[in-house]
Coordinates of C-alpha atoms (C1' of nucleotides) in Angstrom, one line a residue:
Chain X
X1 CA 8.0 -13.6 -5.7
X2 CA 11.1 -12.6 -7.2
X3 CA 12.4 -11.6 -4.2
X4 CA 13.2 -15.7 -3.0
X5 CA 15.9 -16.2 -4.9
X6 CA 17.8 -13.4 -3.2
X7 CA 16.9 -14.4 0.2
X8 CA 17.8 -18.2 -1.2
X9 CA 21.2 -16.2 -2.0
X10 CA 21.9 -14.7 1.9
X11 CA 20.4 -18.1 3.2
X12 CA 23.0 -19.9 2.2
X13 CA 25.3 -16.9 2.6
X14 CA 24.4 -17.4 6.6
X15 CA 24.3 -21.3 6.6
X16 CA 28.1 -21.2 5.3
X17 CA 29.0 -18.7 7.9
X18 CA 27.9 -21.2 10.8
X19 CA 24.4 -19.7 11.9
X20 CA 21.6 -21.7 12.5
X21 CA 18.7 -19.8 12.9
X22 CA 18.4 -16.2 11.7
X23 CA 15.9 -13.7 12.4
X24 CA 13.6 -11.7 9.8
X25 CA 15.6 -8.6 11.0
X26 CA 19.1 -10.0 10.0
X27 CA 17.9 -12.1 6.5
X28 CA 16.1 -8.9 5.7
X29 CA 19.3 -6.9 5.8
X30 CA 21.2 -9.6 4.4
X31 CA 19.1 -9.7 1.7
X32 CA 18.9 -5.9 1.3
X33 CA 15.0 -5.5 1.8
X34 CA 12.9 -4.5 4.6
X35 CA 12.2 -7.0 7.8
X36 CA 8.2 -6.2 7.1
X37 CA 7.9 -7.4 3.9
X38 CA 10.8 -10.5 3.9
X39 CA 7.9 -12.0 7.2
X40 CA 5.1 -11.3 4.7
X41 CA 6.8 -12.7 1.9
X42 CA 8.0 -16.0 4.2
X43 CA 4.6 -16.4 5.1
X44 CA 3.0 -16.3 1.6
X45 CA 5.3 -20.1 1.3
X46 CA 2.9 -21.1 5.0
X47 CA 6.7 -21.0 6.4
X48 CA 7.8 -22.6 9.7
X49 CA 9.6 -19.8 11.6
X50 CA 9.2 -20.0 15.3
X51 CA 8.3 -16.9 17.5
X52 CA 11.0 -15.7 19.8
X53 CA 14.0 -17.1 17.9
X54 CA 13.5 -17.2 14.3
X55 CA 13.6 -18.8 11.2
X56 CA 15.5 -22.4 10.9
X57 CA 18.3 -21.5 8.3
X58 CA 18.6 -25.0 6.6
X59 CA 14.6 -25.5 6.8
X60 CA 14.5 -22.6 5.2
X61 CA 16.5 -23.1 2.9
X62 CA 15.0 -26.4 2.1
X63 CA 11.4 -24.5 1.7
X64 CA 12.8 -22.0 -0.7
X65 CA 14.5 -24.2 -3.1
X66 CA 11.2 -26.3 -3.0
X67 CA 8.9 -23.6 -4.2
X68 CA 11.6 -22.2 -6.9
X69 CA 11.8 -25.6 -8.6
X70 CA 15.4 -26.4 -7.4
X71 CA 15.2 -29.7 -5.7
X72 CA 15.9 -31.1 -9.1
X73 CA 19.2 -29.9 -11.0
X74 CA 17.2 -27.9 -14.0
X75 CA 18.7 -28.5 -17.8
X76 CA 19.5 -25.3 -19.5
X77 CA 20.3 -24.9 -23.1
X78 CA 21.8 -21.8 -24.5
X79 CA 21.7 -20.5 -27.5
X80 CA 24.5 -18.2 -29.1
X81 CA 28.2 -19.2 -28.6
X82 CA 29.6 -15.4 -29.5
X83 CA 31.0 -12.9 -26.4
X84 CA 28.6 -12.9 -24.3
X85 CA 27.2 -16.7 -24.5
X86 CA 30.8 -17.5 -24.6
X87 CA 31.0 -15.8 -21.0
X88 CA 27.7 -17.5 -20.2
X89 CA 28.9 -20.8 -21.0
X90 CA 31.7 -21.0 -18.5
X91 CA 29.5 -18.6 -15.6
X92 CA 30.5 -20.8 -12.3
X93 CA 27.2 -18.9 -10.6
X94 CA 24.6 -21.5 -12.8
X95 CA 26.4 -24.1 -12.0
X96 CA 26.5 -23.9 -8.7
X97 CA 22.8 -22.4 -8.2
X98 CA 21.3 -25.6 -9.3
X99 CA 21.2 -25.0 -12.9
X100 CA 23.2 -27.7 -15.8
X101 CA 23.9 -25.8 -19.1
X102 CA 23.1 -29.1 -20.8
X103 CA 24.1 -27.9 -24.7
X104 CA 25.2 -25.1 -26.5
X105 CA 23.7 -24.1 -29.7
X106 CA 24.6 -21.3 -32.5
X107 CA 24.0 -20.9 -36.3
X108 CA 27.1 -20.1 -37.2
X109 CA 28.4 -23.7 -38.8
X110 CA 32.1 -22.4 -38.4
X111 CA 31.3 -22.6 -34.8
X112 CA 29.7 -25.9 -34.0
X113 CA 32.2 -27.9 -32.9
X114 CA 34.0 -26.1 -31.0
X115 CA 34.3 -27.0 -27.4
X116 CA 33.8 -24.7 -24.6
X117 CA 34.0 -26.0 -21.1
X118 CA 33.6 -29.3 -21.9
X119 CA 30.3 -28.9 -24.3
X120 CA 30.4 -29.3 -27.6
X121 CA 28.8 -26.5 -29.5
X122 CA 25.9 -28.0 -31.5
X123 CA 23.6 -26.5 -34.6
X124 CA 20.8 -24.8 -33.7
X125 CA 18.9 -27.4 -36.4
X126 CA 19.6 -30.2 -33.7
X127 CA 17.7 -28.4 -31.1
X128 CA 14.8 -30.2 -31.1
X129 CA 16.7 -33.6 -30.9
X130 CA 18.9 -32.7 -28.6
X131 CA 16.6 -30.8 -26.3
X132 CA 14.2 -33.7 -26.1
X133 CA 16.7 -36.2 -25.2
X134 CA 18.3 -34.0 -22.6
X135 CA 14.5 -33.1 -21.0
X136 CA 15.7 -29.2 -21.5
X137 CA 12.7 -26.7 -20.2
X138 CA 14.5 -23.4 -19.9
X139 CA 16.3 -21.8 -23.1
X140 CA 18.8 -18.5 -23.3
X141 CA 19.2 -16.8 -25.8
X142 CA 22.7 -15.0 -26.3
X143 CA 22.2 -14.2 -29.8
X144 CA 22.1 -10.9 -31.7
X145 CA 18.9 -9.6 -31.8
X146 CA 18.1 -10.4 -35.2
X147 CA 18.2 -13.8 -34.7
X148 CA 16.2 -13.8 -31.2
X149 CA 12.7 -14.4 -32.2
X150 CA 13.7 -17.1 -34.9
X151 CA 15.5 -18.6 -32.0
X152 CA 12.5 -18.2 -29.6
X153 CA 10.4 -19.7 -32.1
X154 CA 12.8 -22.6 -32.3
X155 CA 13.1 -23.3 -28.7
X156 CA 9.0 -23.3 -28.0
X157 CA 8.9 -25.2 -31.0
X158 CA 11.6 -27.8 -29.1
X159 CA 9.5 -27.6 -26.3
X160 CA 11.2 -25.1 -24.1
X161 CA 8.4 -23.0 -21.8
X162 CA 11.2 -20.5 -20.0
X163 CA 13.1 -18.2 -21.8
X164 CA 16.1 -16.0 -20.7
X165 CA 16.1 -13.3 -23.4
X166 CA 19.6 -11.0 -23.4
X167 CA 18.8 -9.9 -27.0
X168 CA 17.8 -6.2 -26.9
X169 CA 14.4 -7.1 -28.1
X170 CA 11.1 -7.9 -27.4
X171 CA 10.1 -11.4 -28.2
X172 CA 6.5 -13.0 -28.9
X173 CA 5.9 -16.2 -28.0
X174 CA 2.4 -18.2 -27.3
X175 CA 1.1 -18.4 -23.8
X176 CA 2.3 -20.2 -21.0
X177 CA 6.0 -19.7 -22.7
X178 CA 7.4 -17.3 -19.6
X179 CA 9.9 -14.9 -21.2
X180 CA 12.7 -12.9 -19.1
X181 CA 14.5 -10.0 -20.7
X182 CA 18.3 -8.6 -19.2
X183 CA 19.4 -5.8 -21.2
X184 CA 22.9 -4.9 -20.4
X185 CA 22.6 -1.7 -22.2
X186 CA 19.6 -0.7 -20.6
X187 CA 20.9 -1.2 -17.2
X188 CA 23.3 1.4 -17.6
X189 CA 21.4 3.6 -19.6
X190 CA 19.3 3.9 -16.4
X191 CA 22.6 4.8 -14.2
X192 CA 22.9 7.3 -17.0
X193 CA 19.6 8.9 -16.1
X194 CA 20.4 9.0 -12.4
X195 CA 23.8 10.1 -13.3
X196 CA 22.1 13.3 -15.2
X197 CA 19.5 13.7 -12.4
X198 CA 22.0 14.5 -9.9
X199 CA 23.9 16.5 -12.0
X200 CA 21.1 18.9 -12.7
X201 CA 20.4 18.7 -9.3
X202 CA 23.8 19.8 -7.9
X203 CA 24.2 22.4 -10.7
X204 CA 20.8 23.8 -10.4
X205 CA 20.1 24.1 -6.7
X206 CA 16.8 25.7 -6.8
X207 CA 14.8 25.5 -10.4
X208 CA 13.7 28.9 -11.9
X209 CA 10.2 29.2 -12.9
X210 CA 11.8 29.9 -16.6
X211 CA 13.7 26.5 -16.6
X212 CA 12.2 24.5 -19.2
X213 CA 12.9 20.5 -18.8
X214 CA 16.3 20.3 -17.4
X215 CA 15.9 17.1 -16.0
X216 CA 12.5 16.7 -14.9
X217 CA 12.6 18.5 -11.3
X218 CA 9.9 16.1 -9.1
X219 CA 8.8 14.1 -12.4
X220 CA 10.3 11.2 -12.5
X221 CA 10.5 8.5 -9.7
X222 CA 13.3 7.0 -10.6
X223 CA 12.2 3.3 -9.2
X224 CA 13.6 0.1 -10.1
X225 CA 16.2 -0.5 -7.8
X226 CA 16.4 0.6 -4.0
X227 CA 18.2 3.8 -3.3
X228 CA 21.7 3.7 -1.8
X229 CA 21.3 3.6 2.0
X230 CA 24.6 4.3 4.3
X231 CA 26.0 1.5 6.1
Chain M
X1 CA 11.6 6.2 -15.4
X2 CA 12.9 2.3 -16.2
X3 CA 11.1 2.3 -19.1
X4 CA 12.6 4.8 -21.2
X5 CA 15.5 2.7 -22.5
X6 CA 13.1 0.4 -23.9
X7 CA 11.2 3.1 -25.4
X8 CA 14.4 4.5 -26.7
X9 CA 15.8 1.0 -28.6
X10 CA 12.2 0.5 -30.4
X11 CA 12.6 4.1 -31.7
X12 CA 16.0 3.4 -33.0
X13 CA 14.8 0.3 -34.5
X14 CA 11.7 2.8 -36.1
X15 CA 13.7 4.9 -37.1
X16 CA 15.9 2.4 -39.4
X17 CA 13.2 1.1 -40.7
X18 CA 12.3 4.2 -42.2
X19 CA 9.4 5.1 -40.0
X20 CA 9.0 9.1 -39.4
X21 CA 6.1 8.8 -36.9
X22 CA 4.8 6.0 -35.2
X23 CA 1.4 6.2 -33.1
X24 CA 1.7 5.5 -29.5
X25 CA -0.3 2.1 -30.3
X26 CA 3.2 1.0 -32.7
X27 CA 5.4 2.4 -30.2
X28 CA 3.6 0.4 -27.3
X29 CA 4.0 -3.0 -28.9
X30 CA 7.2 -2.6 -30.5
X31 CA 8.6 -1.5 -26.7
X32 CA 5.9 -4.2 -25.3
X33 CA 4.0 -2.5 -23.4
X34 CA 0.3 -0.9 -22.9
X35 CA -0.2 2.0 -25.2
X36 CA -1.8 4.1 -22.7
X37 CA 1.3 3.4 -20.1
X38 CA 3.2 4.8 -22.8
X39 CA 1.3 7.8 -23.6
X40 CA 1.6 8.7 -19.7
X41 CA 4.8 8.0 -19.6
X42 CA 6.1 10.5 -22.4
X43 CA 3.6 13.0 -21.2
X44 CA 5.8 13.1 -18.1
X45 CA 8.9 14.5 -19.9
X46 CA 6.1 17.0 -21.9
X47 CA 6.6 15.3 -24.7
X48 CA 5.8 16.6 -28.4
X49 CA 3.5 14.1 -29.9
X50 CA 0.6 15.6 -32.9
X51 CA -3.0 14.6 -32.1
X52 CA -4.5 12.6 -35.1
X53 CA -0.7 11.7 -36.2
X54 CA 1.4 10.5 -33.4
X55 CA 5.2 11.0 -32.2
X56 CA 7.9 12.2 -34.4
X57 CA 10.2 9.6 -34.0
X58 CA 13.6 12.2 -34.4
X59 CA 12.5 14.5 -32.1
X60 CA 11.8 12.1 -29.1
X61 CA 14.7 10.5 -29.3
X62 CA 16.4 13.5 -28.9
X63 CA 14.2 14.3 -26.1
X64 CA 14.8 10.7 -24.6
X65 CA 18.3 10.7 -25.2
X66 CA 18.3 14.4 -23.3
X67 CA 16.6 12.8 -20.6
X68 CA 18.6 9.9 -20.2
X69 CA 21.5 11.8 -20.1
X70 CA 23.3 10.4 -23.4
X71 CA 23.9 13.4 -25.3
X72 CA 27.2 12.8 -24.3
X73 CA 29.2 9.6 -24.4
X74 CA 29.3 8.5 -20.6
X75 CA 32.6 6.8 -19.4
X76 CA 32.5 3.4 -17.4
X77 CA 35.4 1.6 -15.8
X78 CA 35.0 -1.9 -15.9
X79 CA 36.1 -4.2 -12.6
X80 CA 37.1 -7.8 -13.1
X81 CA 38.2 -9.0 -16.0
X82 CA 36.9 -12.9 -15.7
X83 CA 34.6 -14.7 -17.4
X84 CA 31.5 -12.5 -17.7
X85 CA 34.2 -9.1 -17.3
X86 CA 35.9 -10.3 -20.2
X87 CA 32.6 -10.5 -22.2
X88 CA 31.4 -7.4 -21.1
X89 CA 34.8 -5.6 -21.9
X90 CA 34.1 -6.6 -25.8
X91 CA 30.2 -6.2 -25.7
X92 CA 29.6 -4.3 -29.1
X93 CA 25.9 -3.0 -27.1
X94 CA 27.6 -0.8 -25.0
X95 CA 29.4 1.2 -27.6
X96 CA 26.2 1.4 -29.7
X97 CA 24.1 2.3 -26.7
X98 CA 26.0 5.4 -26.1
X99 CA 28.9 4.1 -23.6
X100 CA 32.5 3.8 -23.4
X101 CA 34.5 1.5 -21.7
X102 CA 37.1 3.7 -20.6
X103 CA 39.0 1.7 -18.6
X104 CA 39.5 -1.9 -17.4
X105 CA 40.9 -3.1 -13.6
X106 CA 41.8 -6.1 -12.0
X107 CA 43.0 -7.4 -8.5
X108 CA 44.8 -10.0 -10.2
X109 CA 48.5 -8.7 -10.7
X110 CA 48.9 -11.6 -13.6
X111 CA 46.2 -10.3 -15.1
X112 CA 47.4 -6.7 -15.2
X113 CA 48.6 -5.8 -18.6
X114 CA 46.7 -7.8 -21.0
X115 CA 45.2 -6.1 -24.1
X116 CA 41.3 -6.8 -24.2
X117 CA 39.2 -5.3 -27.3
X118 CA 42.2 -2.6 -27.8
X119 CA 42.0 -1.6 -23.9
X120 CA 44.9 -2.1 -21.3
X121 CA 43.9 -4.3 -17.5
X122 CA 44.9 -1.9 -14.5
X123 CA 45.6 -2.3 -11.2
X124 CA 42.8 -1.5 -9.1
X125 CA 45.0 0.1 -7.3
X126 CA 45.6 2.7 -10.0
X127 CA 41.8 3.3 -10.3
X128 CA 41.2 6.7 -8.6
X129 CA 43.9 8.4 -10.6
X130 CA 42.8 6.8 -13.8
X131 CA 39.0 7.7 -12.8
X132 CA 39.8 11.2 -12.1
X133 CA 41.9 11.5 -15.8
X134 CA 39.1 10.1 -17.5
X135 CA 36.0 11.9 -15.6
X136 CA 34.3 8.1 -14.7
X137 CA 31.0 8.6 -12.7
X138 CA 29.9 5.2 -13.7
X139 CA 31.8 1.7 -12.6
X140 CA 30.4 -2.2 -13.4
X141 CA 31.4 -4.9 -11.0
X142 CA 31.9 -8.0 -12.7
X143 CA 34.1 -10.0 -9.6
X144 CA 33.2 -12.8 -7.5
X145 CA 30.8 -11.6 -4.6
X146 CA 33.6 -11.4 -2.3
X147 CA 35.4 -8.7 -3.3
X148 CA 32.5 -6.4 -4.5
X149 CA 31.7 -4.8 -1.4
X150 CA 35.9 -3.6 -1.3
X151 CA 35.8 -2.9 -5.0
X152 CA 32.3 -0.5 -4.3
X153 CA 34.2 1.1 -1.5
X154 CA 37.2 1.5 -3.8
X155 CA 35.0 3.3 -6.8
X156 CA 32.9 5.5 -4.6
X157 CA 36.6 6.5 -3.0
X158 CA 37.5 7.2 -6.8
X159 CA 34.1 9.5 -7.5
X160 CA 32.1 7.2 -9.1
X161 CA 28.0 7.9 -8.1
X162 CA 26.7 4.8 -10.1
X163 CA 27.3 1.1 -9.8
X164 CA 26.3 -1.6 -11.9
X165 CA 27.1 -5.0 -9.8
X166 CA 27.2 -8.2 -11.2
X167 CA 28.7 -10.1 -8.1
X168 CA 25.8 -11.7 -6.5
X169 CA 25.5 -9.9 -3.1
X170 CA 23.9 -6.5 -1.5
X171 CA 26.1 -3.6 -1.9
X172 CA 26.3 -1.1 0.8
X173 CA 27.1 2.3 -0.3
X174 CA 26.6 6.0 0.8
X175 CA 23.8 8.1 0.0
X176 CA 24.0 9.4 -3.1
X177 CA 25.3 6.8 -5.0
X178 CA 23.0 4.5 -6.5
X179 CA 23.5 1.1 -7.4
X180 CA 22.0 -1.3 -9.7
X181 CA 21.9 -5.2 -9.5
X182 CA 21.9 -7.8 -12.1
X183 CA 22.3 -11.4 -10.7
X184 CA 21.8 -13.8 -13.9
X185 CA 21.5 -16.9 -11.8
X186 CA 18.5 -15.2 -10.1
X187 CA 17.1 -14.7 -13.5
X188 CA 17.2 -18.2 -14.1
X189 CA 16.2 -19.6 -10.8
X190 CA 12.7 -17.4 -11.2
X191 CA 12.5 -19.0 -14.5
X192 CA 12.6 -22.3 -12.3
X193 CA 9.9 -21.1 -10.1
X194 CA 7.5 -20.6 -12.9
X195 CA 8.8 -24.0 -14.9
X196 CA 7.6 -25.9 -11.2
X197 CA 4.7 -23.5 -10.7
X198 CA 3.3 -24.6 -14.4
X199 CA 4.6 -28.5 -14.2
X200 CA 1.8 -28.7 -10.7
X201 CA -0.3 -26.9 -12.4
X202 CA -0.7 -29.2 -15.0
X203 CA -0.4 -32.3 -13.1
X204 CA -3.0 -31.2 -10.1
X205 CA -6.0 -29.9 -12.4
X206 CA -7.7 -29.7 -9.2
X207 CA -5.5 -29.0 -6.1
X208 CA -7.3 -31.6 -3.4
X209 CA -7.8 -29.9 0.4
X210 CA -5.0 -32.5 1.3
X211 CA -2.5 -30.7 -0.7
X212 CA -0.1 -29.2 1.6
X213 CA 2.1 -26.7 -0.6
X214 CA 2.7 -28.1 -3.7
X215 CA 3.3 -25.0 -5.2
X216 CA 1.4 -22.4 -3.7
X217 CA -2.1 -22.8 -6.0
X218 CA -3.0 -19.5 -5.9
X219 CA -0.4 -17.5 -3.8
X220 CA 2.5 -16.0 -5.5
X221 CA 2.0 -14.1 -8.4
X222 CA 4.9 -14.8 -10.2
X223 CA 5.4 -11.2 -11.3
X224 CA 8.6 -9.3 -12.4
X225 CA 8.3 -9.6 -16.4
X226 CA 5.3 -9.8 -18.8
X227 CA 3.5 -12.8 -19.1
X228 CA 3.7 -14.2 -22.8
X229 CA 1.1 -12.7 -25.0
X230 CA 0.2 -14.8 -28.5
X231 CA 1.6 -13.2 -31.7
Chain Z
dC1 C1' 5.4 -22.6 37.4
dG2 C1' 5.0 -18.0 35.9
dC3 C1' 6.9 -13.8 33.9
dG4 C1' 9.3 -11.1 30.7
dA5 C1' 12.0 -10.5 26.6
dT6 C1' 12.0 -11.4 21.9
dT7 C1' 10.3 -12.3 17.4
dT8 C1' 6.8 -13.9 14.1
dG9 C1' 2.5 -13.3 11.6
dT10 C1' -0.9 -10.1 10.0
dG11 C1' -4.7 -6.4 9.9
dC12 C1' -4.9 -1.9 8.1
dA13 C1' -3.9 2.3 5.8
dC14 C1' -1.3 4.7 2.6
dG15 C1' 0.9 5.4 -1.7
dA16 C1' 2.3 4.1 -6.3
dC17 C1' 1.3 2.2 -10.5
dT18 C1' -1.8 0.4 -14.0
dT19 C1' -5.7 0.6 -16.9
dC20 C1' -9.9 2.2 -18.8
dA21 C1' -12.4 5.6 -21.0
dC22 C1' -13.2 9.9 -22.9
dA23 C1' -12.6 14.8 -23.9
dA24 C1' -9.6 17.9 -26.6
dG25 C1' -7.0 18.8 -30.6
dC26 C1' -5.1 18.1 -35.2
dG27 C1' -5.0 17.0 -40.1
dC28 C1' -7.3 15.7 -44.3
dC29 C1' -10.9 15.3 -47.5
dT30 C1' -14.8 17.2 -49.6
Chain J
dA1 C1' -14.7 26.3 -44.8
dG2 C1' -16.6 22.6 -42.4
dG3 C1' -17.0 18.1 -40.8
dC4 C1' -15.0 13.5 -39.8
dG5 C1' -11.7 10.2 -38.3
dC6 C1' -7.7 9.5 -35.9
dT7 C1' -4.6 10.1 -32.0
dT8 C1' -2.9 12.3 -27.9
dG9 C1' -3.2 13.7 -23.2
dT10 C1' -5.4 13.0 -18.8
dG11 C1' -9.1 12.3 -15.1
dA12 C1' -10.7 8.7 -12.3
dA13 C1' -11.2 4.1 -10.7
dG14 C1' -9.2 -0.2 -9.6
dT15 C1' -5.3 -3.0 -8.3
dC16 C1' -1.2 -4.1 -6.3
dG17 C1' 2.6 -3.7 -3.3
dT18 C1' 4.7 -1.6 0.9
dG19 C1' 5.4 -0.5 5.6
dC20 C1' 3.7 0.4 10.2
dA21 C1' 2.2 -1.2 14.3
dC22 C1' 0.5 -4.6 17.3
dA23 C1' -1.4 -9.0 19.0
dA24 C1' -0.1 -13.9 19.4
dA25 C1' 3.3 -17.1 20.5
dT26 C1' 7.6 -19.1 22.1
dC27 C1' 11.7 -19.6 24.9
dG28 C1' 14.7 -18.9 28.9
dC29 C1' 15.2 -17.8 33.6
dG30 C1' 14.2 -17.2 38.2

DNA sequence: CGCGATTTGTGCACGACTTCACAAGCGCCT
DNA sequence: AGGCGCTTGTGAAGTCGTGCACAAATCGCG
């Protein structure tokens, strides 16, 4: 599930902040998500919580990291030195969630060279080298989106069989190469939609018969994240 | 829906390339998804699409950008100017994607005053009054996870009703306000998951009875993004 | 040793979403 | 003017995820 790594996230949130075993009801609301479905989720991994008291927070944690892949420190390479993979490259939160940004690539040849946090900014023509030396399995791409897919093509080509895509566009790749999209534009375009649902809302408490599409009354769900709920 | 950004960015990218209409089959895999998904999803918004022709690509994305809320230029204030702040504060697909950073804020009193990408670093302190000048409904959190919660307090305080948070931990927040989470080391660490999910796949062909968990044969789905589908 | 309080694990039903398949509608060509 | 091919819009079935509610199990205490 994709839900792990966030309870991986409160899990160690909890084992910093002294507790030992935690119940489904308090990791749920650590972890933002109902207490029903974080027990069904646990027991999907054939977890060892114990009836009466709990889960075991360090077991736990040990099971989870297991399942993700994270009992080895995972090789990352990234692709596109420019703002954003600049940002990327120095991000403390890979570092310290088991991940190694083991090279930095980008096509720019008045950029390789260049150090940033200690790496050495390499051409994307040495990705196949320096990839296989380095055992890299998991590729970003920070690129325009132009470049993406030649990139993408590049790094399956290199052997990489993860990709975290932040280009706005869709990639193609063959199968069994898994492919991750973040859109940072999208993200808030969708806080823009809320924003003009509520606005229409507030403005137009009760919707004439005559009013066309204003925002789509009771049409759209709106899903994709949960819905703010008071403290 | 979460889908309509996507929808929106392949239209642009139609419409550049010249395209008047597109089909809902083009539109499908140029967003990357299922053509009949599509088809139901603009239906919802009662859309204008010609039978035996398609979608005139102008016209819907005027009708998605109506939708979406971006006929006009929404205003974002942008806290925490670190690493990935910093990026963001220069990230050319906002601007293009119909957003303006209006204003930038830090805890950091050194940091208070520096120019970034032509805009000014406030005090958080001076956020309300500078949200209420510049009519800000929307605020990203780009701090370390300890001092979201107090920044989300801080911008709901200020008026804002949307939050895009960066810092990796659950927000609490009244009703009403929504809030949206991207956690990029989560994106990688379910990247993980699939890389070990594959790497026992192919070394256990066969998964004996004896095989405890070795990565849950047939158990999670590993769902959350589109598997990779050949070219 | 037994009982009660507490918490996990899960069967079940409901709802949302996805996908297929097809009827209805539109334009074009003859 | 009429028919044919193409495309949209949608009914219906299937699938998946979610949440409730409860039985099973464990610990602590008397």
């Amino acid at each position: 599930m994709a839900r792990l790594p966030e309870y991986l996230r409160a899990l160690h949130n909890l084992a910093e902040t002294g507790h030992d075993t935690v119940s489904s009801e308090g990791l749920a609301s650590a972890a933002g998500v109902n207490s029903a479905k974080l027990r069904k989720d646990l027991s999907h991994l054939g977890s060892y919580g114990t009836r009466g008291v709990g889960y075991d927070v360090a077991l736990l944690i040990e099971q989870i990291e297991y399942v993700l892949g994270l009992t080895q420190r995972r090789a990352v390479a990234l692709v596109g030195v420019g703002n954003l993979g600049h940002a990327l490259a120095g991000y403390a939160g890979f570092a310290t969630r088991g991940f190694r940004i083991a090279a930095l690539f980008d096509a720019d040849p008045s950029r390789v060279g260049e150090r940033i946090n200690g790496l050495v900014v390499h051409h994307i023509d040495d990705l196949t080298q320096i990839a296989a030396a380095e055992s890299i399995a998991i590729g970003v791409i920070a690129t325009p989106a132009p470049a993406a897919q030649s990139v993408a093509d590049q790094l399956v080509a290199a052997g990489v069989t993860s990709i975290l895509n932040f280009a706005p566009c869709v990639l193609s790749v063959p199968e069994g190469v898994d492919v991750r999209k973040v859109d940072l534009a999208i993200e808030l375009q969708i806080l823009s939609f809320h924003e003009h649902r509520k606005a229409s809302l507030t403005s137009l408490p009760a919707t004439g018969p005559a009013g066309g599409l204003t925002a789509l009354p009771g049409g759209l769900s709106a899903t994709g994240t949960e819905e703010a709920v008071g403290t």
